Amino acid sequence: MFIRKKSGSDIPYSEVTPKSLYMDRRRFLAAAAGVGAAALAGDKLLDLIHPGASAHADTRLQYSKSQYSTTEKETPYQDVTHYNNFYEFSTDKDGPAKLAGTFHPLPWTISVDGHVKNKMKLDYDAIMKLAPLEERIYRHRCVEGWSIVVPWIGFSLNNLINKVQPTSKAKFVEFTSVYRPSEMPGQRTNILDWPYVEGLRLDEAMHPLTMLTVGMYGQTLPNQDGAPVRLTVPWKYGFKSAKSIVEIKFIDYMPETSWHRAAPNEYGFYSNVNPHVDHPRWSQATERRLGDFFRRPTLMFNGYDQVAPLYTGMDLRKWF
Amino acid sequence: MSRNAVLKPIVFVACLASAVELAVEFFRSSLGPDPVATLQHQTGMTTLVLLFVTLAITPLRRITGLLWLVQYRRMIGLFAFFYGTLHLLTYVVLDQSFNLDAIAADVVKRPFIFAGTLSFLLMVPLALTSTQRAIRRMGKNWQTLHRLVYLSAAAGVVHFYWEVKLDRTQPLIFAWILAALLAYRVAYRLWERWRRTSPAPTAAPAE
C-alpha cells in the first residue's frame, strides 16, 4: 500500500480522510456552524460524516521516483493550482481554483470499453491498484505559449491497456471527461462541446511516457487539476492531457476531439509540441516558464525526443 | 475652487491608478503565477478602456449637455497612449527581448500583432499633435486627423479579438460599444444635415 498511516490495516483510498479535514477539524466545524445557511452546512456535514466524498485535494500518496523525471526546477504548487485551463469550470486562469470546490471527485468510475478483450468498470480503488505509483517530474507546455514543471504521480497508461487487451481493431483511444454541469459551471455554457473529448493513437497511448495520473506534489490531484484521474502526455500541448476521465474507449477511427471540433484549423489531433509549426495566430517557437520574465526556446516534442520514432515518415506540418 | 481644479487631479489619479496598481503588485510579487501575462493583459485592457472613454466624451456631452467634459479628453487620450506604450514595451522587451528581426517577422506574419501595432502607430500622430499649439496651427485639419482615433480603437478591438483563444465575449463587448459609438456619430451627422436642409420656419443659425 502506498498510504502513510500508523496502523498496517488495508483501507481503500476513498476512505482516507482528506488532510484538510483531519488537520483542521475544529476550524472546519466552526466554519460550517458559522455559515448558518442550512443547505451549505448540511453539505459540509455530509462531508464530515462521509469523508472522501468531497474536499479531495490533499491525501498524501506513496510513490517511487521515476527515471523519466526532469531535473528542472518544479513550478511552485501554488502557481500550478492557480493557473489552470479547465474550461469545465471557467475560461479564466484563476477560475478553476475558485470554482472547483463544488466538484465531488469521489466516488469515481472509469469505463474501459470498445475494441478490447476485457471491458472493465474501474472504481477509484481499482485504479489506484493498477500499478505502483511513481512520481514523474514532467515539463508541461500549454498551446498558449506558457509552460510549467510538475511532479505528477501515477503510472504508465500501458499498465491499464495491457490489462484490458485491445483487439487488432483498436487503432485509437478516446478519452471522455466527466459531464456534471451542476458541479461544473463552465459546462453550463457552450464554450466547448461537452463532455470534453481527447484522443491518442494506440501506440501513443502505449508509450511509457503517457501517464494515467492520480496525483501531484506528493498528494492526490486537486479538483482544478483534473481530479481524481487524468491523463498526462508530456510531449503534446497541455489540452491533450484530458482531465477527470470517466471513459476510455478503444476505437478503429481517429476520434473527433473537443478542441479540433471548436477550431479545426488551429488544433490538430496530434498537437505535438513543435517549435517549427506555429499556431495559425501565434508563434510556437518560444514559451514562458511560469514565473520567468523572458521566454525560452520551445523544444521539439517538448524535449521528449524518445517519442520521435512514433512519427517517422509523417509530415508534422500536415499532421499538426 | 473651480470644477477643473477639483476634477482634473481626480481624473489624473483615476487614469494612473491601473499603472500604480501594477507597479505595487509587481514589487510585492503579487501579479499572479504569470506576471508578464498579467502586465500584458492589464495594460492592453486599460489602453482600450481609455480609448473608448475618449470616444464616448463627445456623445456624452451632446446627450448630457455637460460641455466641460471635453476638457478631460486630451488627458485621457494621452493616458491611453501611455498604456499603449507600456503594452507595446511588454511585448518588445519581455516577449521578444528587443530582437527587432523577430518583431518585424511577427508583425508581418501574425494578424493580431499587426492589428495591435497598427492601433499603436495610429495613436502616435494623435499624441504628437495633442498640444494647444498644434491644435491652433492645424485648424480644421486637426479634427480630420484625430478621427484616426476610431481606426486605432477598431484595430485595438480586432487585435484583442484575434488574440483570445476561444472565449470572445470581452472583445465582442468592445466591438458592440464601438459600433454603438460610431452609429451615434453617423446618426448625429444625418440628423444635423436634415435639420439644416429642412425648411424649418425658425432655423437656428449654425453654432
Coordinates of C-alpha atoms in Angstrom, one line a residue:
Chain A
M1 CA 0.0 0.0 0.0
F2 CA 1.0 3.5 -0.7
I3 CA -0.7 5.2 2.2
R4 CA 1.4 6.5 5.1
K5 CA -0.5 5.6 8.2
K6 CA 0.2 4.3 11.7
S7 CA -1.6 1.0 11.5
G8 CA -0.9 -1.5 8.9
S9 CA -4.6 -2.1 8.0
D10 CA -5.5 -2.1 4.4
I11 CA -8.1 0.6 3.9
P12 CA -9.2 1.9 0.5
Y13 CA -8.2 5.3 -0.7
S14 CA -11.7 6.6 -0.8
E15 CA -11.8 6.1 3.0
V16 CA -8.7 8.1 3.7
T17 CA -9.7 11.3 5.4
P18 CA -8.5 14.3 3.5
K19 CA -5.8 16.2 5.2
S20 CA -7.8 19.4 5.3
L21 CA -10.4 17.5 7.4
Y22 CA -8.1 15.9 10.0
M23 CA -5.7 18.8 10.2
D24 CA -8.3 21.4 10.5
R25 CA -11.3 19.8 12.0
R26 CA -12.0 22.4 14.6
R27 CA -11.9 25.3 12.2
F28 CA -13.8 23.4 9.7
L29 CA -16.6 22.7 12.2
A30 CA -16.7 26.3 13.4
A31 CA -16.9 27.4 9.8
A32 CA -19.7 25.0 9.0
A33 CA -21.6 26.2 12.0
G34 CA -20.9 29.8 11.4
V35 CA -22.1 29.9 7.9
G36 CA -25.7 29.4 9.1
A37 CA -27.0 28.7 5.7
A38 CA -28.7 25.3 6.3
A39 CA -28.1 24.0 2.8
L40 CA -24.4 24.7 2.9
A41 CA -24.0 23.5 6.5
G42 CA -25.8 20.3 5.5
D43 CA -23.4 19.7 2.7
K44 CA -20.4 20.2 4.8
L45 CA -21.8 18.0 7.5
L46 CA -22.2 15.3 4.9
D47 CA -18.6 15.6 4.2
L48 CA -17.7 15.1 7.8
I49 CA -19.9 12.0 8.1
H50 CA -18.7 10.7 4.8
P51 CA -15.2 12.0 4.3
G52 CA -13.7 11.5 0.9
A53 CA -17.0 12.4 -0.8
S54 CA -15.5 15.8 -1.5
A55 CA -12.5 18.0 -0.4
H56 CA -10.4 15.6 -2.3
A57 CA -7.2 17.5 -2.9
D58 CA -4.7 16.6 -0.4
T59 CA -4.4 13.0 0.6
R60 CA -0.8 12.0 0.8
L61 CA 0.4 9.3 -1.6
Q62 CA 3.3 7.0 -1.5
Y63 CA 5.3 6.5 -4.6
S64 CA 8.7 5.8 -6.0
K65 CA 10.9 8.1 -8.1
S66 CA 11.0 7.7 -11.8
Q67 CA 13.7 7.6 -14.4
Y68 CA 11.6 9.8 -16.6
S69 CA 11.8 12.9 -14.3
T70 CA 13.5 16.1 -15.4
T71 CA 15.9 17.7 -13.1
E72 CA 14.5 21.2 -13.9
K73 CA 13.1 23.3 -11.1
E74 CA 9.5 22.4 -10.2
T75 CA 6.9 25.2 -10.6
P76 CA 5.5 26.1 -7.2
Y77 CA 2.4 24.2 -6.2
Q78 CA 0.5 27.5 -5.6
D79 CA 1.1 28.5 -9.3
V80 CA 0.2 25.2 -10.8
T81 CA -3.0 25.1 -8.8
H82 CA -4.0 28.7 -9.5
Y83 CA -3.2 28.9 -13.2
N84 CA -5.4 26.4 -14.9
N85 CA -7.1 25.9 -18.2
F86 CA -10.1 23.9 -17.2
Y87 CA -13.0 25.2 -19.2
E88 CA -15.4 22.9 -17.4
F89 CA -15.1 25.5 -14.6
S90 CA -14.1 28.7 -16.2
T91 CA -12.1 30.2 -19.0
D92 CA -10.2 32.4 -16.5
K93 CA -6.8 31.0 -15.4
D94 CA -7.7 31.6 -11.7
G95 CA -11.3 30.5 -12.2
P96 CA -10.9 26.7 -11.7
A97 CA -9.2 27.2 -8.3
K98 CA -12.1 29.4 -7.2
L99 CA -14.9 27.2 -8.6
A100 CA -13.7 23.7 -8.3
G101 CA -14.7 23.3 -4.7
T102 CA -18.2 22.3 -5.7
F103 CA -16.9 19.3 -7.6
H104 CA -17.0 15.8 -6.0
P105 CA -14.4 13.6 -7.4
L106 CA -15.4 10.6 -5.3
P107 CA -16.8 8.1 -5.8
W108 CA -15.4 7.7 -9.3
T109 CA -15.7 5.1 -12.0
I110 CA -13.9 4.8 -15.3
S111 CA -15.5 2.7 -18.0
V112 CA -13.0 1.0 -20.3
D113 CA -14.7 -0.3 -23.4
G114 CA -14.6 -0.5 -27.2
H115 CA -12.3 -3.0 -29.0
V116 CA -10.9 -4.7 -26.0
K117 CA -10.9 -8.3 -24.7
N118 CA -11.7 -7.3 -21.2
K119 CA -14.2 -4.4 -20.8
M120 CA -13.9 -3.0 -17.4
K121 CA -15.5 -0.6 -15.0
L122 CA -12.8 0.5 -12.6
D123 CA -13.6 2.3 -9.4
Y124 CA -11.2 4.6 -7.7
D125 CA -9.6 1.9 -5.6
A126 CA -9.2 -0.4 -8.5
I127 CA -7.5 2.4 -10.5
M128 CA -5.1 3.1 -7.6
K129 CA -4.2 -0.6 -7.6
L130 CA -3.5 -0.9 -11.3
A131 CA 0.2 -0.3 -10.9
P132 CA 2.7 1.0 -8.3
L133 CA 2.6 4.8 -8.2
E134 CA 5.6 6.8 -9.5
E135 CA 6.4 10.4 -9.3
R136 CA 7.4 11.8 -12.6
I137 CA 8.6 15.4 -13.0
Y138 CA 7.5 16.4 -16.4
R139 CA 7.6 19.6 -18.5
H140 CA 4.1 20.7 -19.4
R141 CA 3.7 23.0 -22.4
C142 CA 0.5 24.8 -23.0
V143 CA -0.6 25.6 -26.6
E144 CA -0.9 29.2 -25.4
G145 CA 2.9 29.6 -25.0
W146 CA 3.5 29.1 -21.3
S147 CA 5.0 26.1 -19.5
I148 CA 5.3 24.6 -16.1
V149 CA 7.3 21.7 -14.5
V150 CA 5.0 19.4 -12.5
P151 CA 5.8 16.4 -10.3
W152 CA 2.9 14.2 -11.4
I153 CA 2.1 10.9 -9.6
G154 CA 0.7 8.0 -11.4
F155 CA 1.8 5.2 -13.7
S156 CA 2.2 4.5 -17.4
L157 CA -1.2 4.2 -19.1
N158 CA 0.0 1.0 -20.8
N159 CA -0.5 -0.8 -17.4
L160 CA -4.2 -0.4 -17.9
I161 CA -4.1 -1.0 -21.7
N162 CA -2.3 -4.3 -21.2
K163 CA -4.9 -5.4 -18.7
V164 CA -7.9 -4.8 -20.9
Q165 CA -6.1 -6.1 -24.0
P166 CA -7.1 -4.2 -27.1
T167 CA -8.1 -6.3 -30.1
S168 CA -6.5 -5.8 -33.5
K169 CA -9.3 -3.4 -34.4
A170 CA -8.2 -0.9 -31.8
K171 CA -6.3 1.9 -33.5
F172 CA -7.1 4.9 -31.4
V173 CA -8.0 5.6 -27.8
E174 CA -10.7 8.1 -26.9
F175 CA -10.8 9.7 -23.5
T176 CA -14.0 11.3 -22.3
S177 CA -14.1 13.7 -19.3
V178 CA -16.8 14.0 -16.8
Y179 CA -20.0 15.9 -17.6
R180 CA -21.6 17.4 -14.5
P181 CA -23.0 20.8 -15.3
S182 CA -24.4 21.1 -11.7
E183 CA -20.9 20.9 -10.3
M184 CA -19.0 22.5 -13.2
P185 CA -20.3 26.0 -14.1
G186 CA -18.4 26.2 -17.3
Q187 CA -20.4 23.3 -18.6
R188 CA -23.5 25.4 -18.4
T189 CA -22.0 27.5 -21.2
N190 CA -21.4 26.2 -24.7
I191 CA -17.9 27.5 -25.0
L192 CA -16.9 23.9 -25.9
D193 CA -19.0 20.9 -26.8
W194 CA -19.4 18.9 -23.6
P195 CA -18.3 16.5 -22.5
Y196 CA -14.6 17.1 -23.2
V197 CA -13.1 14.5 -25.5
E198 CA -9.5 13.8 -26.2
G199 CA -7.7 11.1 -28.0
L200 CA -4.4 9.4 -28.8
R201 CA -3.2 6.9 -31.4
L202 CA -2.9 3.5 -29.7
D203 CA 0.9 3.5 -30.0
E204 CA 1.0 7.0 -28.4
A205 CA -1.2 5.7 -25.6
M206 CA 1.1 2.7 -25.1
H207 CA 4.2 4.8 -24.9
P208 CA 5.6 4.6 -21.4
L209 CA 5.8 8.4 -21.1
T210 CA 2.0 8.6 -21.3
M211 CA 0.7 8.6 -17.8
L212 CA -2.6 7.9 -16.0
T213 CA -2.2 10.5 -13.3
V214 CA -3.8 10.4 -9.9
G215 CA -1.7 13.0 -8.0
M216 CA 0.9 15.7 -8.0
Y217 CA 3.2 17.2 -5.5
G218 CA 3.0 14.2 -3.2
Q219 CA -0.7 14.1 -2.9
T220 CA -3.9 13.4 -4.8
L221 CA -4.9 15.7 -7.6
P222 CA -6.7 18.9 -6.6
N223 CA -10.1 19.3 -8.3
Q224 CA -8.8 22.1 -10.6
D225 CA -6.0 19.9 -11.9
G226 CA -8.3 17.1 -13.1
A227 CA -9.2 15.1 -10.0
P228 CA -9.4 12.3 -9.5
V229 CA -7.8 10.7 -12.6
R230 CA -6.4 12.5 -15.6
L231 CA -4.0 11.9 -18.5
T232 CA -0.5 13.3 -18.8
V233 CA 1.1 13.3 -22.2
P234 CA 4.2 15.4 -21.8
W235 CA 5.3 15.8 -25.5
K236 CA 1.9 17.2 -26.5
Y237 CA 0.3 20.5 -25.8
G238 CA -1.5 20.6 -22.4
F239 CA -5.0 20.3 -23.7
K240 CA -4.3 16.7 -25.0
S241 CA -3.9 15.6 -21.3
A242 CA -7.6 15.2 -20.6
K243 CA -8.8 15.8 -17.0
S244 CA -11.3 13.9 -14.8
I245 CA -11.7 11.0 -17.1
V246 CA -14.8 8.8 -17.0
E247 CA -14.4 6.7 -20.1
I248 CA -11.5 5.2 -22.1
K249 CA -12.7 3.7 -25.4
F250 CA -10.6 1.8 -27.9
I251 CA -11.8 2.6 -31.4
D252 CA -10.9 2.0 -35.0
Y253 CA -11.1 5.6 -36.2
M254 CA -9.5 8.9 -35.3
P255 CA -11.7 10.4 -32.6
E256 CA -13.1 13.9 -33.0
T257 CA -11.6 15.8 -30.1
S258 CA -13.1 18.9 -28.4
W259 CA -10.6 21.5 -29.5
H260 CA -10.4 20.1 -33.0
R261 CA -14.1 20.5 -33.2
A262 CA -14.0 24.0 -31.8
A263 CA -11.3 25.2 -34.3
P264 CA -10.1 22.5 -36.7
N265 CA -7.5 24.7 -38.4
E266 CA -5.9 25.7 -35.0
Y267 CA -5.9 22.5 -33.0
G268 CA -5.0 19.2 -34.7
F269 CA -5.5 15.7 -33.5
Y270 CA -1.8 15.2 -32.8
S271 CA -0.9 18.6 -31.3
N272 CA 2.7 17.5 -30.6
V273 CA 4.8 20.3 -29.1
N274 CA 6.6 21.6 -32.1
P275 CA 8.5 24.9 -32.3
H276 CA 8.6 24.7 -36.1
V277 CA 4.8 24.5 -36.6
D278 CA 3.1 27.7 -35.4
H279 CA -0.4 28.1 -34.2
P280 CA -2.2 29.9 -37.0
R281 CA -2.4 33.0 -34.8
W282 CA 0.8 32.9 -32.8
S283 CA 4.3 31.5 -32.8
Q284 CA 5.2 28.3 -31.0
A285 CA 8.9 28.8 -31.2
T286 CA 9.2 30.1 -27.7
E287 CA 7.5 29.7 -24.4
R288 CA 7.4 31.4 -21.0
R289 CA 8.0 29.2 -18.0
L290 CA 5.7 30.5 -15.3
G291 CA 7.5 32.9 -13.1
D292 CA 10.1 33.8 -15.7
F293 CA 10.2 37.2 -17.3
F294 CA 11.7 36.2 -20.6
R295 CA 10.8 33.5 -23.0
R296 CA 12.9 30.4 -23.7
P297 CA 13.1 28.3 -26.9
T298 CA 10.4 25.6 -27.1
L299 CA 11.9 22.1 -27.7
M300 CA 10.8 19.6 -30.3
F301 CA 8.3 17.2 -28.6
N302 CA 8.8 19.4 -25.5
G303 CA 12.2 17.8 -25.1
Y304 CA 10.9 14.2 -25.1
D305 CA 12.9 13.1 -28.2
Q306 CA 12.3 9.4 -27.4
V307 CA 8.8 9.7 -28.9
A308 CA 10.2 10.8 -32.3
P309 CA 10.0 7.2 -33.7
L310 CA 6.2 7.3 -33.3
Y311 CA 6.1 9.9 -36.1
T312 CA 8.7 8.5 -38.5
G313 CA 7.7 9.4 -42.1
M314 CA 4.9 11.7 -41.0
D315 CA 4.6 15.3 -42.2
L316 CA 4.2 17.0 -38.9
R317 CA 3.1 20.2 -40.6
K318 CA 0.2 18.4 -42.1
W319 CA -0.5 16.3 -39.0
F320 CA -0.1 19.2 -36.6
Chain B
M1 CA -12.5 76.2 -6.1
S2 CA -13.2 75.7 -9.8
R3 CA -14.6 72.5 -11.1
N4 CA -11.4 72.0 -13.1
A5 CA -9.2 72.4 -10.1
V6 CA -11.0 69.6 -8.3
L7 CA -11.8 67.3 -11.2
K8 CA -8.5 67.4 -13.1
P9 CA -6.4 65.7 -10.3
I10 CA -9.2 63.2 -9.8
V11 CA -9.3 62.2 -13.5
F12 CA -5.5 62.2 -13.5
V13 CA -5.2 59.8 -10.5
A14 CA -8.0 57.6 -11.8
C15 CA -6.1 57.2 -15.1
L16 CA -2.9 56.5 -13.4
A17 CA -4.4 54.0 -10.9
S18 CA -4.0 50.9 -13.1
A19 CA -0.3 51.6 -13.6
V20 CA 0.2 52.3 -9.9
E21 CA -1.6 49.1 -9.0
L22 CA 0.5 47.1 -11.4
A23 CA 3.7 48.6 -10.1
V24 CA 2.8 47.9 -6.5
E25 CA 1.8 44.3 -7.3
F26 CA 4.9 43.9 -9.3
F27 CA 7.1 44.8 -6.3
R28 CA 5.0 42.7 -3.9
S29 CA 5.3 39.8 -6.4
S30 CA 1.5 39.5 -6.4
L31 CA 0.8 39.7 -10.1
G32 CA -0.1 36.0 -10.1
P33 CA 1.6 32.9 -11.5
D34 CA 2.4 34.6 -14.8
P35 CA 3.2 38.2 -14.0
V36 CA 4.1 39.1 -17.6
A37 CA 0.7 37.9 -18.9
T38 CA -0.9 40.0 -16.2
L39 CA 1.1 43.0 -17.2
Q40 CA 0.3 42.5 -20.8
H41 CA -3.4 41.9 -20.3
Q42 CA -3.9 44.7 -17.9
T43 CA -2.0 47.4 -19.9
G44 CA -3.8 46.3 -23.1
M45 CA -7.2 46.4 -21.4
T46 CA -6.6 49.8 -19.9
T47 CA -5.5 51.2 -23.3
L48 CA -8.7 50.1 -24.9
V49 CA -10.9 51.3 -22.0
L50 CA -9.3 54.8 -22.0
L51 CA -9.5 55.0 -25.8
F52 CA -13.2 54.2 -25.5
V53 CA -13.7 56.8 -22.8
T54 CA -12.2 59.5 -25.1
L55 CA -14.6 58.3 -27.9
A56 CA -17.5 58.4 -25.6
I57 CA -16.9 62.0 -24.5
T58 CA -18.4 63.8 -27.5
P59 CA -21.7 61.7 -27.5
L60 CA -21.9 62.1 -23.7
R61 CA -21.5 65.9 -23.8
R62 CA -24.1 66.2 -26.5
I63 CA -26.6 64.0 -24.7
T64 CA -26.0 65.4 -21.2
G65 CA -25.2 68.9 -22.2
L66 CA -22.1 68.8 -19.9
L67 CA -19.9 70.7 -22.3
W68 CA -16.9 70.8 -20.0
L69 CA -16.4 67.0 -20.3
V70 CA -14.2 67.7 -23.3
Q71 CA -11.6 69.4 -21.1
Y72 CA -10.5 66.0 -20.0
R73 CA -10.4 64.2 -23.3
R74 CA -6.8 65.1 -24.1
M75 CA -5.5 63.9 -20.8
I76 CA -7.4 60.6 -21.1
G77 CA -6.3 60.2 -24.6
L78 CA -2.7 60.7 -23.7
F79 CA -3.1 58.2 -20.9
A80 CA -4.4 55.7 -23.5
F81 CA -1.2 56.3 -25.4
F82 CA 0.8 55.9 -22.2
Y83 CA -0.8 52.5 -21.5
G84 CA -0.5 51.5 -25.2
T85 CA 3.2 52.3 -25.0
L86 CA 3.6 50.1 -21.8
H87 CA 1.7 47.3 -23.5
L88 CA 4.0 47.5 -26.6
L89 CA 7.0 47.5 -24.3
T90 CA 6.0 44.3 -22.6
Y91 CA 5.9 42.7 -26.0
V92 CA 9.2 44.3 -27.3
V93 CA 11.2 43.8 -24.1
L94 CA 9.7 40.8 -22.3
D95 CA 8.4 38.7 -25.2
Q96 CA 10.9 39.5 -27.9
S97 CA 14.0 40.7 -25.8
F98 CA 14.5 43.6 -28.3
N99 CA 15.0 41.2 -31.2
L100 CA 14.0 43.5 -34.0
D101 CA 14.1 40.9 -36.7
A102 CA 11.8 38.6 -34.8
I103 CA 9.5 41.5 -34.1
A104 CA 9.4 42.6 -37.8
A105 CA 8.7 39.0 -38.8
D106 CA 6.0 38.7 -36.2
V107 CA 4.2 41.9 -37.3
V108 CA 4.0 40.7 -40.8
K109 CA 3.1 37.2 -40.1
R110 CA 0.7 37.4 -37.2
P111 CA -2.5 39.3 -37.9
F112 CA -3.2 40.0 -34.3
I113 CA 0.3 41.5 -33.8
F114 CA -0.2 43.5 -37.0
A115 CA -3.5 44.9 -35.7
G116 CA -2.0 45.8 -32.4
T117 CA 0.9 47.6 -34.0
L118 CA -1.4 49.4 -36.3
S119 CA -3.6 50.5 -33.4
F120 CA -0.5 51.8 -31.6
L121 CA 1.0 53.6 -34.6
L122 CA -2.3 55.3 -35.3
M123 CA -2.1 56.8 -31.8
V124 CA 1.3 58.3 -32.3
P125 CA 0.4 61.3 -34.6
L126 CA -2.6 61.9 -32.3
A127 CA -0.3 62.1 -29.2
L128 CA 2.2 64.3 -31.1
T129 CA -0.5 66.8 -32.2
S130 CA -2.2 67.0 -28.8
T131 CA -0.5 70.3 -27.8
Q132 CA -2.5 73.5 -27.8
R133 CA -0.2 74.9 -30.4
A134 CA -0.7 72.0 -32.8
I135 CA -4.4 72.3 -32.4
R136 CA -4.3 76.0 -33.2
R137 CA -1.9 75.6 -36.1
M138 CA -3.7 72.7 -37.7
G139 CA -7.1 74.3 -37.6
K140 CA -9.7 72.1 -39.4
N141 CA -7.1 69.5 -40.3
W142 CA -6.7 68.7 -36.6
Q143 CA -10.2 67.3 -36.4
T144 CA -9.8 65.3 -39.5
L145 CA -6.5 63.8 -38.3
H146 CA -7.9 63.0 -34.9
R147 CA -10.7 60.9 -36.5
L148 CA -7.9 58.3 -36.7
V149 CA -8.7 57.5 -33.1
Y150 CA -11.7 55.5 -34.5
L151 CA -9.4 53.4 -36.7
S152 CA -7.0 53.0 -33.8
A153 CA -9.8 51.8 -31.5
A154 CA -11.1 49.4 -34.2
A155 CA -7.6 48.0 -34.8
G156 CA -7.3 47.6 -31.0
V157 CA -10.5 45.6 -30.8
V158 CA -9.5 43.4 -33.7
H159 CA -6.2 42.8 -32.0
F160 CA -8.0 41.7 -28.9
Y161 CA -10.5 39.6 -30.8
W162 CA -7.7 37.7 -32.7
E163 CA -5.7 37.2 -29.6
V164 CA -8.2 35.4 -27.4
K165 CA -8.2 31.6 -27.6
L166 CA -11.9 30.8 -27.6
D167 CA -14.0 33.0 -25.3
R168 CA -14.6 36.1 -27.4
T169 CA -17.1 37.7 -25.0
Q170 CA -14.9 40.6 -23.9
P171 CA -13.6 41.7 -27.4
L172 CA -17.2 41.4 -28.7
I173 CA -18.4 43.7 -25.9
F174 CA -15.8 46.3 -27.1
A175 CA -16.9 45.7 -30.7
W176 CA -20.5 46.4 -29.9
I177 CA -19.7 49.5 -27.9
L178 CA -17.5 50.8 -30.7
A179 CA -20.4 50.1 -33.2
A180 CA -22.8 52.0 -31.0
L181 CA -20.4 55.0 -30.7
L182 CA -19.9 55.0 -34.5
A183 CA -23.7 54.7 -35.1
Y184 CA -24.3 57.6 -32.8
R185 CA -21.9 59.8 -34.8
V186 CA -23.5 58.8 -38.1
A187 CA -27.0 59.3 -36.7
Y188 CA -26.0 62.7 -35.3
R189 CA -24.5 63.8 -38.7
L190 CA -27.6 62.7 -40.6
W191 CA -29.8 64.5 -38.1
E192 CA -27.8 67.7 -38.3
R193 CA -27.9 67.6 -42.1
W194 CA -31.6 67.0 -42.1
R195 CA -32.2 69.8 -39.6
R196 CA -30.1 72.2 -41.7
T197 CA -31.8 71.4 -45.1
S198 CA -35.3 71.0 -43.9
P199 CA -37.3 74.3 -44.3
A200 CA -37.8 75.0 -40.7
P201 CA -39.5 78.3 -40.1
T202 CA -37.2 79.4 -37.4
A203 CA -34.0 77.7 -38.4
A204 CA -31.4 78.5 -35.8
P205 CA -28.1 79.8 -37.1
A206 CA -25.2 77.3 -37.1
E207 CA -23.2 77.2 -34.0

